[in-house]
Short mmCIF file of C-alpha atoms and ligand atoms in Angstrom, two decimals:
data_model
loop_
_atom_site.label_atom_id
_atom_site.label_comp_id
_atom_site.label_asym_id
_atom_site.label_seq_id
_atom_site.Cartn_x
_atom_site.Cartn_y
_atom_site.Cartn_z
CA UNK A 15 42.55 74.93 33.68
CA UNK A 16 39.94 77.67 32.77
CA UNK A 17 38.99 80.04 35.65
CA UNK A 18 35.55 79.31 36.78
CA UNK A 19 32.94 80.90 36.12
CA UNK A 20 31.33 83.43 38.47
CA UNK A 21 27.59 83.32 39.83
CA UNK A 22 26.57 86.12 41.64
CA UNK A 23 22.76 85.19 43.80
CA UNK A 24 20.96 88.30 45.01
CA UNK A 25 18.06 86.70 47.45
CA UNK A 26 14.82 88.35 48.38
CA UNK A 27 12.15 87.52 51.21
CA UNK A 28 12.40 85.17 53.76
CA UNK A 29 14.91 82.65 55.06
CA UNK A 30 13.55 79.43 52.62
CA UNK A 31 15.10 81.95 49.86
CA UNK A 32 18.41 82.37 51.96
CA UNK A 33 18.80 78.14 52.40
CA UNK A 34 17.68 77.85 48.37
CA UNK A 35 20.25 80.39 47.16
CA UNK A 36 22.69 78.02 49.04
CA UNK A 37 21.64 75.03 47.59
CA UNK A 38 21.26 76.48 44.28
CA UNK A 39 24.75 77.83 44.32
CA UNK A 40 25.75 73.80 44.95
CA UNK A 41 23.69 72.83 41.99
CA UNK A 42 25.18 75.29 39.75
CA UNK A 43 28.83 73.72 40.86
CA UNK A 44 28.55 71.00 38.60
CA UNK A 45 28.65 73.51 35.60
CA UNK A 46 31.77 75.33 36.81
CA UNK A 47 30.19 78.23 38.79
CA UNK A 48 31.81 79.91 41.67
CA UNK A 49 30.08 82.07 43.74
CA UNK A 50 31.39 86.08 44.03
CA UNK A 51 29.85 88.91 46.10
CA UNK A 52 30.00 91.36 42.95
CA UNK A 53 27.80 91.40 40.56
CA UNK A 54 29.81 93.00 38.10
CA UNK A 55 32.42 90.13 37.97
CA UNK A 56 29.63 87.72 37.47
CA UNK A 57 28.94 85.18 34.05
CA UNK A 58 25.72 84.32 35.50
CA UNK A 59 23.46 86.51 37.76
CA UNK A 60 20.30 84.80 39.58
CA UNK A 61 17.41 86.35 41.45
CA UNK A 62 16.00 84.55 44.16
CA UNK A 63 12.63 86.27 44.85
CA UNK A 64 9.96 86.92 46.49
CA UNK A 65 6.63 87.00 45.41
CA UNK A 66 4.28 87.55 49.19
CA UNK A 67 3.68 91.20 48.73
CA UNK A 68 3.42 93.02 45.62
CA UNK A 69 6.71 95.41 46.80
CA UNK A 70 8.60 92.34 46.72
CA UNK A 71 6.98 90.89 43.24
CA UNK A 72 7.53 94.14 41.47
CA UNK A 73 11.49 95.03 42.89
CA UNK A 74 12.06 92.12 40.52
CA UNK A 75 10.92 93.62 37.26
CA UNK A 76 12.21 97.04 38.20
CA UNK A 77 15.94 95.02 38.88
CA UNK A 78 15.36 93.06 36.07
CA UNK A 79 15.05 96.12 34.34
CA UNK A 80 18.37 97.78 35.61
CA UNK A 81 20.31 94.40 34.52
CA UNK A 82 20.02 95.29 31.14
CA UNK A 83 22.26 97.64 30.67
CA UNK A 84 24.77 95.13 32.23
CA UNK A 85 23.73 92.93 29.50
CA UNK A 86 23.98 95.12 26.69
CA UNK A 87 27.75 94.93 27.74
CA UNK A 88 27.96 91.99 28.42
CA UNK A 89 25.82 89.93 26.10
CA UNK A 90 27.13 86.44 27.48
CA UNK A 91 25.98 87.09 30.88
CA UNK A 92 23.33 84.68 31.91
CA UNK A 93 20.52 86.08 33.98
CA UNK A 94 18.31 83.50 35.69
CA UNK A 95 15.08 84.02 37.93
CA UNK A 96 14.42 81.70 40.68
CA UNK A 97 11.94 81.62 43.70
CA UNK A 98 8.48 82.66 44.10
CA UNK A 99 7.99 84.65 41.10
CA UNK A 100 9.54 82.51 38.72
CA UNK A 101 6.89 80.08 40.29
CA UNK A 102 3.74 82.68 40.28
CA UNK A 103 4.92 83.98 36.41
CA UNK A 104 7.04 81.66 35.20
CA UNK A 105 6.30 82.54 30.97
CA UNK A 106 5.75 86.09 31.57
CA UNK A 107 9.11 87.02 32.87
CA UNK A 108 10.33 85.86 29.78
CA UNK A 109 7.91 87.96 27.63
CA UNK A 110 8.09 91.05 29.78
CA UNK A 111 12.39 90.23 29.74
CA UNK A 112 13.58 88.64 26.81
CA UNK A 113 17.24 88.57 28.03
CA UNK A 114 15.70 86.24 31.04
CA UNK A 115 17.90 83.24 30.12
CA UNK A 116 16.05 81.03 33.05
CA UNK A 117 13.39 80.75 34.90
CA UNK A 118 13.11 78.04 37.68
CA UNK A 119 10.56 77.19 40.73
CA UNK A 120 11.21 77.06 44.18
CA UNK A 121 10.26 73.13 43.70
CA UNK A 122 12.58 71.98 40.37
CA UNK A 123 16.10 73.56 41.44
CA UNK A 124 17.71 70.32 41.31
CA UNK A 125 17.27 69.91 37.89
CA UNK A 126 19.38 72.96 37.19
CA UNK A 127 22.41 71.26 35.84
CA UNK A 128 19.84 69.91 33.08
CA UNK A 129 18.26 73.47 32.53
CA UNK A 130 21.84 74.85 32.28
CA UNK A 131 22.98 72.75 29.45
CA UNK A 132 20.11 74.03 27.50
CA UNK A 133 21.01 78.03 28.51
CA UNK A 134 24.20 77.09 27.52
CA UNK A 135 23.62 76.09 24.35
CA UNK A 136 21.67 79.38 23.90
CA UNK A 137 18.32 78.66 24.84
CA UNK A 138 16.03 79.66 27.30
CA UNK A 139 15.27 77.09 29.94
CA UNK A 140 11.83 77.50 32.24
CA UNK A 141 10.70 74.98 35.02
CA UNK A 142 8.32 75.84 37.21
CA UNK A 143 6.61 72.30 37.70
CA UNK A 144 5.84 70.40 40.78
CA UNK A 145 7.23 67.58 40.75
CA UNK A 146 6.84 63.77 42.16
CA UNK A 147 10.71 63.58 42.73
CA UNK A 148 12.03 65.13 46.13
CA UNK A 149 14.14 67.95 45.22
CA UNK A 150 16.24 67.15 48.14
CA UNK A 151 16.80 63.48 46.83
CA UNK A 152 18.34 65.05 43.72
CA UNK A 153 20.69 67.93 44.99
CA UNK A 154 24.55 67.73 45.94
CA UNK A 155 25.72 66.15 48.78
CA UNK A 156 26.17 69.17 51.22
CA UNK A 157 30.34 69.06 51.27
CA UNK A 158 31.11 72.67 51.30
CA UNK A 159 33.13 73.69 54.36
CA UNK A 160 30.43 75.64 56.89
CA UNK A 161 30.92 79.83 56.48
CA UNK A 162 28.74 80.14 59.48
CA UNK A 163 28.24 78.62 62.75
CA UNK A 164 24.67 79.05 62.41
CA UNK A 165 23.11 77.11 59.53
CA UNK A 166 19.35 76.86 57.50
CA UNK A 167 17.79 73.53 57.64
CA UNK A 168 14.85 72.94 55.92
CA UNK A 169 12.35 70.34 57.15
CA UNK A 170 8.98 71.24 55.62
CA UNK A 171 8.18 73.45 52.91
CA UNK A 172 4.73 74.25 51.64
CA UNK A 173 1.16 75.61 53.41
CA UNK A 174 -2.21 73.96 53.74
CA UNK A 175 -3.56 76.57 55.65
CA UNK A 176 -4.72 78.73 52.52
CA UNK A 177 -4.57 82.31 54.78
CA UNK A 178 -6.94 84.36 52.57
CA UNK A 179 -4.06 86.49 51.29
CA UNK A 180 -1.81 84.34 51.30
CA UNK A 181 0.21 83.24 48.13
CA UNK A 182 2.59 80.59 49.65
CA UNK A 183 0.07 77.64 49.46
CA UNK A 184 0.07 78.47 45.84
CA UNK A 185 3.96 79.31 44.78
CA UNK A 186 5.03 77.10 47.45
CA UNK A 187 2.35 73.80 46.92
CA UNK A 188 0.82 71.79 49.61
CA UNK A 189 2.65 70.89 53.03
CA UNK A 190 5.47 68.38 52.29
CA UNK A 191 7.26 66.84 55.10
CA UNK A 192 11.12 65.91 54.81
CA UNK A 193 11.81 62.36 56.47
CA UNK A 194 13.88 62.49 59.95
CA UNK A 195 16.00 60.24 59.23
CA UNK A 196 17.82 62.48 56.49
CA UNK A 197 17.24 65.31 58.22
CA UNK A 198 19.62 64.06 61.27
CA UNK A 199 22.13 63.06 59.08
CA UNK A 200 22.31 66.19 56.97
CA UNK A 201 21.83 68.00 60.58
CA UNK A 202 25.12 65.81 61.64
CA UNK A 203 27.60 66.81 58.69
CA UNK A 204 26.28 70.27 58.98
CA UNK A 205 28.15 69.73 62.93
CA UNK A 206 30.61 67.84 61.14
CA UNK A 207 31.92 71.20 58.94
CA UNK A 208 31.35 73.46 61.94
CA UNK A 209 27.67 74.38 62.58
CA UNK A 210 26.56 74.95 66.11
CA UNK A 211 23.12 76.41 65.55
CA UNK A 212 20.49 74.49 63.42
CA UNK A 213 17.29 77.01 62.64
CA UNK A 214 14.48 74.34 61.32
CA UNK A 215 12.61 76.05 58.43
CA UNK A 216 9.11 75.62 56.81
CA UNK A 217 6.32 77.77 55.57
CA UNK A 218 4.29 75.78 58.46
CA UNK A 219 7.17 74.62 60.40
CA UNK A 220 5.14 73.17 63.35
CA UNK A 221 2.95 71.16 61.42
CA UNK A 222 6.07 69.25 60.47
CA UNK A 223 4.78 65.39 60.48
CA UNK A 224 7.96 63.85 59.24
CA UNK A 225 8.32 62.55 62.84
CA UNK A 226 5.96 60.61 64.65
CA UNK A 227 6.20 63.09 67.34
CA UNK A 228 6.11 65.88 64.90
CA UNK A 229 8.54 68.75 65.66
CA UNK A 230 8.88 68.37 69.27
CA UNK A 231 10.24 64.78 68.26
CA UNK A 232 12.46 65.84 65.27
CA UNK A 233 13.91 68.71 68.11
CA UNK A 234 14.33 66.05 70.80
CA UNK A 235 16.48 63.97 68.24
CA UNK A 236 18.45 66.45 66.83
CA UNK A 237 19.23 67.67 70.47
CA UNK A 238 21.41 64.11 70.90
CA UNK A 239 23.67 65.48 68.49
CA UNK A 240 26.88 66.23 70.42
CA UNK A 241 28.71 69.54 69.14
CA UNK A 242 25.00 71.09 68.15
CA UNK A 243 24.61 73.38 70.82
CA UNK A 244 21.70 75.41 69.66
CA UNK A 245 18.03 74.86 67.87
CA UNK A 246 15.47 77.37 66.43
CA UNK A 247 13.27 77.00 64.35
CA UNK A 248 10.15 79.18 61.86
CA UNK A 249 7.88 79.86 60.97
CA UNK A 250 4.79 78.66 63.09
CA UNK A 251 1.32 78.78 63.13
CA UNK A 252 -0.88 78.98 66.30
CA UNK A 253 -2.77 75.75 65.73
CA UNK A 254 0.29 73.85 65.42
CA UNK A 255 1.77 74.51 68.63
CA UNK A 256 1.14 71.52 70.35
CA UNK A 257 1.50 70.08 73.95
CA UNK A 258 4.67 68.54 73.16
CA UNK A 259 6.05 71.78 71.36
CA UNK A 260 5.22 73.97 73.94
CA UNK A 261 6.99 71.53 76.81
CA UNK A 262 9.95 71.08 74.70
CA UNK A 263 10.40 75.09 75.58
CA UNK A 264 10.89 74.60 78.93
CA UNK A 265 12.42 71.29 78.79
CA UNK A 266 15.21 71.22 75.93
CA UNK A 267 17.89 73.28 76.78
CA UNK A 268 18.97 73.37 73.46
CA UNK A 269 16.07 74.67 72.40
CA UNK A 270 16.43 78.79 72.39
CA UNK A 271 13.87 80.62 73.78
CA UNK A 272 12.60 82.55 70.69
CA UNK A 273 9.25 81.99 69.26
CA UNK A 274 8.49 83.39 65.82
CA UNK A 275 4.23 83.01 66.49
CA UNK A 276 2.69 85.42 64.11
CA UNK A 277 -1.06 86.18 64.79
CA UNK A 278 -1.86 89.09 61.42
CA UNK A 279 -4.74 90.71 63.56
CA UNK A 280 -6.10 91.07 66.88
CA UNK A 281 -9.94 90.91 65.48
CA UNK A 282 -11.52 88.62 65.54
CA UNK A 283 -13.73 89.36 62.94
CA UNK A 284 -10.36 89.59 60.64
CA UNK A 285 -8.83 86.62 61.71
CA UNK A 286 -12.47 84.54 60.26
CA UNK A 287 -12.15 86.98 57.36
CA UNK A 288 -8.31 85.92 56.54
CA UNK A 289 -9.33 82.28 57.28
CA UNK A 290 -6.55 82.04 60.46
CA UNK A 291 -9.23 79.59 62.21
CA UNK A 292 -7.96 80.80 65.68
CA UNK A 293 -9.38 83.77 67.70
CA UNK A 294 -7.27 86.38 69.45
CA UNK A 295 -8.52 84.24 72.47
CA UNK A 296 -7.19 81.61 71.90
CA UNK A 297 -3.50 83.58 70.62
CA UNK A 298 -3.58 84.68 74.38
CA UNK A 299 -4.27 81.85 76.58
CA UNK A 300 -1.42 79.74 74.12
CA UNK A 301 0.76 82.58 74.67
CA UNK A 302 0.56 82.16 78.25
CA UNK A 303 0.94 78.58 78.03
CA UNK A 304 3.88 78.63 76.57
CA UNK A 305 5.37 81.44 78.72
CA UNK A 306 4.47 79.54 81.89
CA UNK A 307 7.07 76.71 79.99
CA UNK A 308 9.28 78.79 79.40
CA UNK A 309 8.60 82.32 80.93
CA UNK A 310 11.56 84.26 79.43
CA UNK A 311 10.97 83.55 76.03
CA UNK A 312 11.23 86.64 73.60
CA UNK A 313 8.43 86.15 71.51
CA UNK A 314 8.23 87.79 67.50
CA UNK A 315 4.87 88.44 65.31
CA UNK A 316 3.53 89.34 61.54
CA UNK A 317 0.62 91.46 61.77
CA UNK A 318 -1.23 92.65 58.30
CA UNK A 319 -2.83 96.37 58.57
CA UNK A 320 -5.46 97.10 56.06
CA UNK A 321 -6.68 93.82 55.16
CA UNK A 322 -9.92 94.32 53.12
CA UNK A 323 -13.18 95.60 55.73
CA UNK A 324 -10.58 96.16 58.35
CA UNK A 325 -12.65 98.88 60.37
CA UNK A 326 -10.86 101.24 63.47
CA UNK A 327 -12.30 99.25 65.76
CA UNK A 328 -10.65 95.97 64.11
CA UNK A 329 -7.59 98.33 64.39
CA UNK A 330 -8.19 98.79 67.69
CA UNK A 331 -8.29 94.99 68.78
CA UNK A 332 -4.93 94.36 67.07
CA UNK A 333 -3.39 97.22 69.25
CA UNK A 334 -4.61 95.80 72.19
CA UNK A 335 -3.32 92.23 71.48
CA UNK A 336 -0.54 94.28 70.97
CA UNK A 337 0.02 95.52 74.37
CA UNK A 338 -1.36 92.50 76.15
CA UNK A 339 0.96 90.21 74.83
CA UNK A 340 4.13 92.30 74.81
CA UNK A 341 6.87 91.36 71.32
CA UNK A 342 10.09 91.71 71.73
CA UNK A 343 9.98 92.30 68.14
CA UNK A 344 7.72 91.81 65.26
CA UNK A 345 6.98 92.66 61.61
CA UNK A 346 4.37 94.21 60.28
CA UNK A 347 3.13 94.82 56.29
CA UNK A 348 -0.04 96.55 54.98
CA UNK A 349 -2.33 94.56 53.03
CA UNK A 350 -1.02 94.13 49.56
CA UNK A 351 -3.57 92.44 47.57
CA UNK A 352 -1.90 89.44 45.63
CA UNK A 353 -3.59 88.09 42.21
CA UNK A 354 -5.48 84.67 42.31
CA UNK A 355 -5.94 85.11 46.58
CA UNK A 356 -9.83 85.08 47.78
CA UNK A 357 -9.02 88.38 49.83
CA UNK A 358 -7.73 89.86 46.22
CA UNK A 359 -11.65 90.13 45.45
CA UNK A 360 -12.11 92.44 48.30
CA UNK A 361 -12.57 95.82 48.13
CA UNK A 362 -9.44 97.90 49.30
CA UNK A 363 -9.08 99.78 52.82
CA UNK A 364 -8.20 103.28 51.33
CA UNK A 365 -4.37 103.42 51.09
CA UNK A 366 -4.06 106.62 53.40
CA UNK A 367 -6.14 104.65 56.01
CA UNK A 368 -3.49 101.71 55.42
CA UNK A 369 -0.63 103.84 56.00
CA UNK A 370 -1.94 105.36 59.05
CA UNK A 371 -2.53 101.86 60.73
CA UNK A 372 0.65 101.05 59.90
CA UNK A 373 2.64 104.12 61.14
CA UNK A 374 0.56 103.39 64.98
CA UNK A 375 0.89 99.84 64.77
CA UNK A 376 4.84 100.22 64.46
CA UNK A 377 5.12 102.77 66.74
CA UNK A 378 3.98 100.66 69.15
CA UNK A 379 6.01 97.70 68.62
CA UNK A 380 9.32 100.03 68.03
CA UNK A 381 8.58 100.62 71.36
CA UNK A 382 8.40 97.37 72.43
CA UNK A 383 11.31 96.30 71.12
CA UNK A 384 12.74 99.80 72.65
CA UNK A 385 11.77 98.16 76.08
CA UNK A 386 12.91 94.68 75.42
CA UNK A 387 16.34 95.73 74.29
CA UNK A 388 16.90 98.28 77.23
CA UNK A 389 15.72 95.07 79.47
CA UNK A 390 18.09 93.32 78.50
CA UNK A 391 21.30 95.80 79.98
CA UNK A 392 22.73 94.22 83.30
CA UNK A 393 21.79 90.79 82.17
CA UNK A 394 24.23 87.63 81.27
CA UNK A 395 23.41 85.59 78.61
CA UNK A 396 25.29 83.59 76.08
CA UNK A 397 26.42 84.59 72.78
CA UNK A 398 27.29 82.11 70.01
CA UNK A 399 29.80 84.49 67.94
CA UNK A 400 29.50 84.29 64.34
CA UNK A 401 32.02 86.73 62.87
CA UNK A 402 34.36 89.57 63.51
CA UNK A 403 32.60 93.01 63.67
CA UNK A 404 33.25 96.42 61.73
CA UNK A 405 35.01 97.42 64.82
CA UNK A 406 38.72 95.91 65.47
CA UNK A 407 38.77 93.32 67.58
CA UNK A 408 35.30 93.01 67.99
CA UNK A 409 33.28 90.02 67.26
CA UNK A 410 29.52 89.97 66.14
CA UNK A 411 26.45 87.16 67.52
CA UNK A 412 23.46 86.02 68.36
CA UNK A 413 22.16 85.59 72.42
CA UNK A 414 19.87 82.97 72.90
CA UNK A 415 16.77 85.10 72.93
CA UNK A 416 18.52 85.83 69.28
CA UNK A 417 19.29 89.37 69.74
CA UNK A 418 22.56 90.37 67.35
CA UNK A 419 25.57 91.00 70.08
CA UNK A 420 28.78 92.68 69.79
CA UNK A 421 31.33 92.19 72.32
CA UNK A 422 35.60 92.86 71.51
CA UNK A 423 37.06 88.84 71.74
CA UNK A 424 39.60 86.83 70.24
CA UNK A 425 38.88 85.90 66.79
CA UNK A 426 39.50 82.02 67.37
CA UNK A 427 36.11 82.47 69.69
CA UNK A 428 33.86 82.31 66.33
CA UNK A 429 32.12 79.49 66.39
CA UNK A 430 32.06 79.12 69.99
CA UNK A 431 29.49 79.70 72.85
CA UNK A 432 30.54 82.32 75.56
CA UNK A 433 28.70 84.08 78.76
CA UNK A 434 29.07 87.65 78.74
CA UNK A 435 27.14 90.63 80.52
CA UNK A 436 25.08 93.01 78.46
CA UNK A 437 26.66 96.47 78.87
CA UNK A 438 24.41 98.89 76.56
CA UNK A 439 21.51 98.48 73.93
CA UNK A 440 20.97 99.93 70.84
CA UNK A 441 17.77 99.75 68.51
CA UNK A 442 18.54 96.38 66.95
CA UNK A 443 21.42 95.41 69.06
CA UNK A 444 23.30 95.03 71.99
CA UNK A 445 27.09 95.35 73.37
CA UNK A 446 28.53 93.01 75.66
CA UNK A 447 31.49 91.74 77.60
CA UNK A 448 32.96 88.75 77.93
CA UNK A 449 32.84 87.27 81.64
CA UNK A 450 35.44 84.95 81.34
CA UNK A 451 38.36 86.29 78.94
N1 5AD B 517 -0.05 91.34 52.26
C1 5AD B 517 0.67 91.76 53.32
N2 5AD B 517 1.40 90.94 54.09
C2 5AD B 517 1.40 89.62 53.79
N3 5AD B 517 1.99 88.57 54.37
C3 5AD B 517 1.69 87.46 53.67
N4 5AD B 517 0.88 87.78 52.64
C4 5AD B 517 0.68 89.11 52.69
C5 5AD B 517 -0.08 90.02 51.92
N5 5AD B 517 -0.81 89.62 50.88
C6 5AD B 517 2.80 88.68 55.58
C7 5AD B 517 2.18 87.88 56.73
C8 5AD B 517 3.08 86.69 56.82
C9 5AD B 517 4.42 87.28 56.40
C10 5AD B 517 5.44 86.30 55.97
O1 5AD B 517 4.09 88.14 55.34
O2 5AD B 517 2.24 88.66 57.90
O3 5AD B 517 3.13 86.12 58.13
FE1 SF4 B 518 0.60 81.93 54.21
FE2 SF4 B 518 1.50 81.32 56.67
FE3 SF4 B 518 -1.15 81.43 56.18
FE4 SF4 B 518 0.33 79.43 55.14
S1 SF4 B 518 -0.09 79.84 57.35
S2 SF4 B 518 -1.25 80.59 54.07
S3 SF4 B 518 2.25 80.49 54.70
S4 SF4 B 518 0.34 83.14 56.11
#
């Protein structure tokens, strides 16, 4: 039998991109690809990208542009782009890369094995269509043994909400909800093959509607499964965390408290500008709704610095939200103005103002998360251990409040859910030990 051939994914952005790579890699089975970790071993090399800030658009073109000389060796090597960019430029990756064998949507990656059979008979093969078919109706059974205990799920993908700098609603499409039914079965054989931890993904996560009770109801169900022990789930917006959402925090224990809320701006002013439809207000009194549910819930953020008219006092706002609400970790981005976006008309905030904002505003939540982290020292929680560390003997995971852990136990505890007492912190992690060995 031939070897097979090798597929090497590099994915960019956010965890959609990490659950498509996956499911691309299954498509691309069928034609006799096997996944490696080194690029340089690979027949066929795919980008999974990212197209929400123009960093992320533009690391594409300047990889793109470092491939070649691995294709001037190697002039059989298939390149592919997938993801958002494909989506946003589709053509003009093509025209700006001519040894771009494929180029292929976030929304048509189940017709691979088609587009493949035309890149293998030396063409180039571009989809970037939305389709009427369900992308999910067409792709592999999921029958590869589990590598994690943790697993992607994806429920929902797409935005409605049209934030004004926003280019999801447009690479992404409209909201499109995936039915429960299928998503408790494909939720079961992910148990089946090992999975302990389900994280529930969608652009809009919490306006899921492929339940009757929305999210809250999808959670509930999935929470009967017996061997799932834990269930996350992001990204959501604030006017989509409903009554039943919020209760479910205090009320499903399998439910972790983590909450992945982002706000972009304490102003209010900005929020009407970026079309968020919610003041910072309202952000509060929800936030303390939901931590009188569940009061030690570690709550994360995006925040946006910059955005076009942003003045020091708008600044000024978002720091305060800031320290009235407290993250135990967040991101933050300057405004990056994205083509075909109604902030994109806007004039600029100068880039040194920008960078300014940006070095206070993450000062302040490094320190945050300096204080969370340090909180956490004394304190027993449970880890669900993923894999062994760089250390011997030492095994890496997640707590429940979804800090990484490290903690030295037996390897056969991967995959399993222990207690253990925080001993130190570090910046972005902590080290345990067990409490029962
Ligand atoms: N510029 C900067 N940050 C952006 N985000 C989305 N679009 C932009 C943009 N044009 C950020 C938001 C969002 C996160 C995924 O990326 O904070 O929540
Ligand atoms: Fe983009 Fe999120 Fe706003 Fe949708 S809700 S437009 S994905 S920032």
């Amino acid at each position: 039998m031939a070897d097979a051939k090798k597929l090497f994914i590099k994915t960019y952005g956010c965890q959609m991109n990490v659950y498509d790579s996956e499911r691309m890699a299954e498509a691309l089975e069928s034609d006799g690809y096997e996944q490696t970790q080194d690029m340089n071993d690979a027949d066929m090399i795919l980008l999974n990208t990212c197209h929400i800030r123009e960093k992320a658009a533009e690391k594409v073109y300047s990889d793109l542009g470092r491939l070649k000389d691995l294709h001037d060796e190697k002039p059989d090597l298939k390149i592919g782009v997938a993801g958002c960019v494909a989506q946003a430029e589709g053509e003009e990756i093509m025209r700006r890369q001519p040894m771009v064998d494929l180029v292929v949507g976030p929304q048509t990656y189940h017709r691979l094995p088609q587009l493949m059979e035309k890149v293998n008979a030396g063409e180039q093969a571009l989809d970037t269509d939305f389709p009427e078919e369900d992308k999910f109706d067409h792709l592999p059974k999921r029958e590869l043994p589990a590598r994690n205990p943790s697993a992607f799920l994806t429920v929902q993908e797409g935005c409605d909400k049209f934030c004004a700098f926003c280019v999801v609603p447009y690479t992404r499409g409209a909201e499109v909800s995936r039915p429960a039914a299928r998503l408790l079965k494909e939720a079961q054989a992910l148990v089946d093959r090992g999975v302990r931890e389900i994280t529930l993904l969608g652009q809009n996560v919490n306006a899921y509607h492929g339940h009757k009770e929305g999210l809250a109801g999808l959670i509930w169900q999935m929470s009967e499964i017996t061997g799932l022990e834990r269930i996350r789930f992001t990204t959501s917006h604030p006017n989509d965390m409903d009554e039943a959402l919020i209760e479910a925090h205090g009320t499903c224990d399998k439910l972790m408290p983590y909450l992945h809320l982002p706000i972009q701006s304490g102003s209010d002013r900005i929020l009407k500008a970026m079309n968020r439809k919610h003041t910072a207000d309202q952000y509060r009194d929800l936030i303390a709704r939901i931590r009188d549910a569940r009061p030690d819930l570690l709550l994360s953020g995006d925040f946006i610095v910059g955005f076009p008219g942003e003045t020091e006092e708008d600044f000024e706002a978002t720091m305060q939200l800031v320290r009235d609400v407290h993250y135990g970790q967040a991101y933050s981005f300057k405004y990056s103005a994205r083509p075909g976006t109604p902030a994109a008309e806007k004039e600029d905030v100068p880039e040194e103002v920008a960078k300014d904002r940006l070095y206070r505003l993450q000062a302040l939540l490094s320190e945050q998360q300096k204080q969370t982290q340090d909180s956490m020292v004394g304190r027993d929680v449970h880890v669900l251990f993923e894999k062994t560390g760089r250390q011997d003997g030492q095994l890496i995971g997640k707590s429940e409040y979804l800090h990484a852990v490290h903690a030295v136990a037996p390897a056969d505890m991967i995959g399993t859910v222990q207690p253990v007492r925080i001993i130190e912190a570090q910046a972005n992690s902590l080290t345990a030990e067990l409490l029962h060995t």
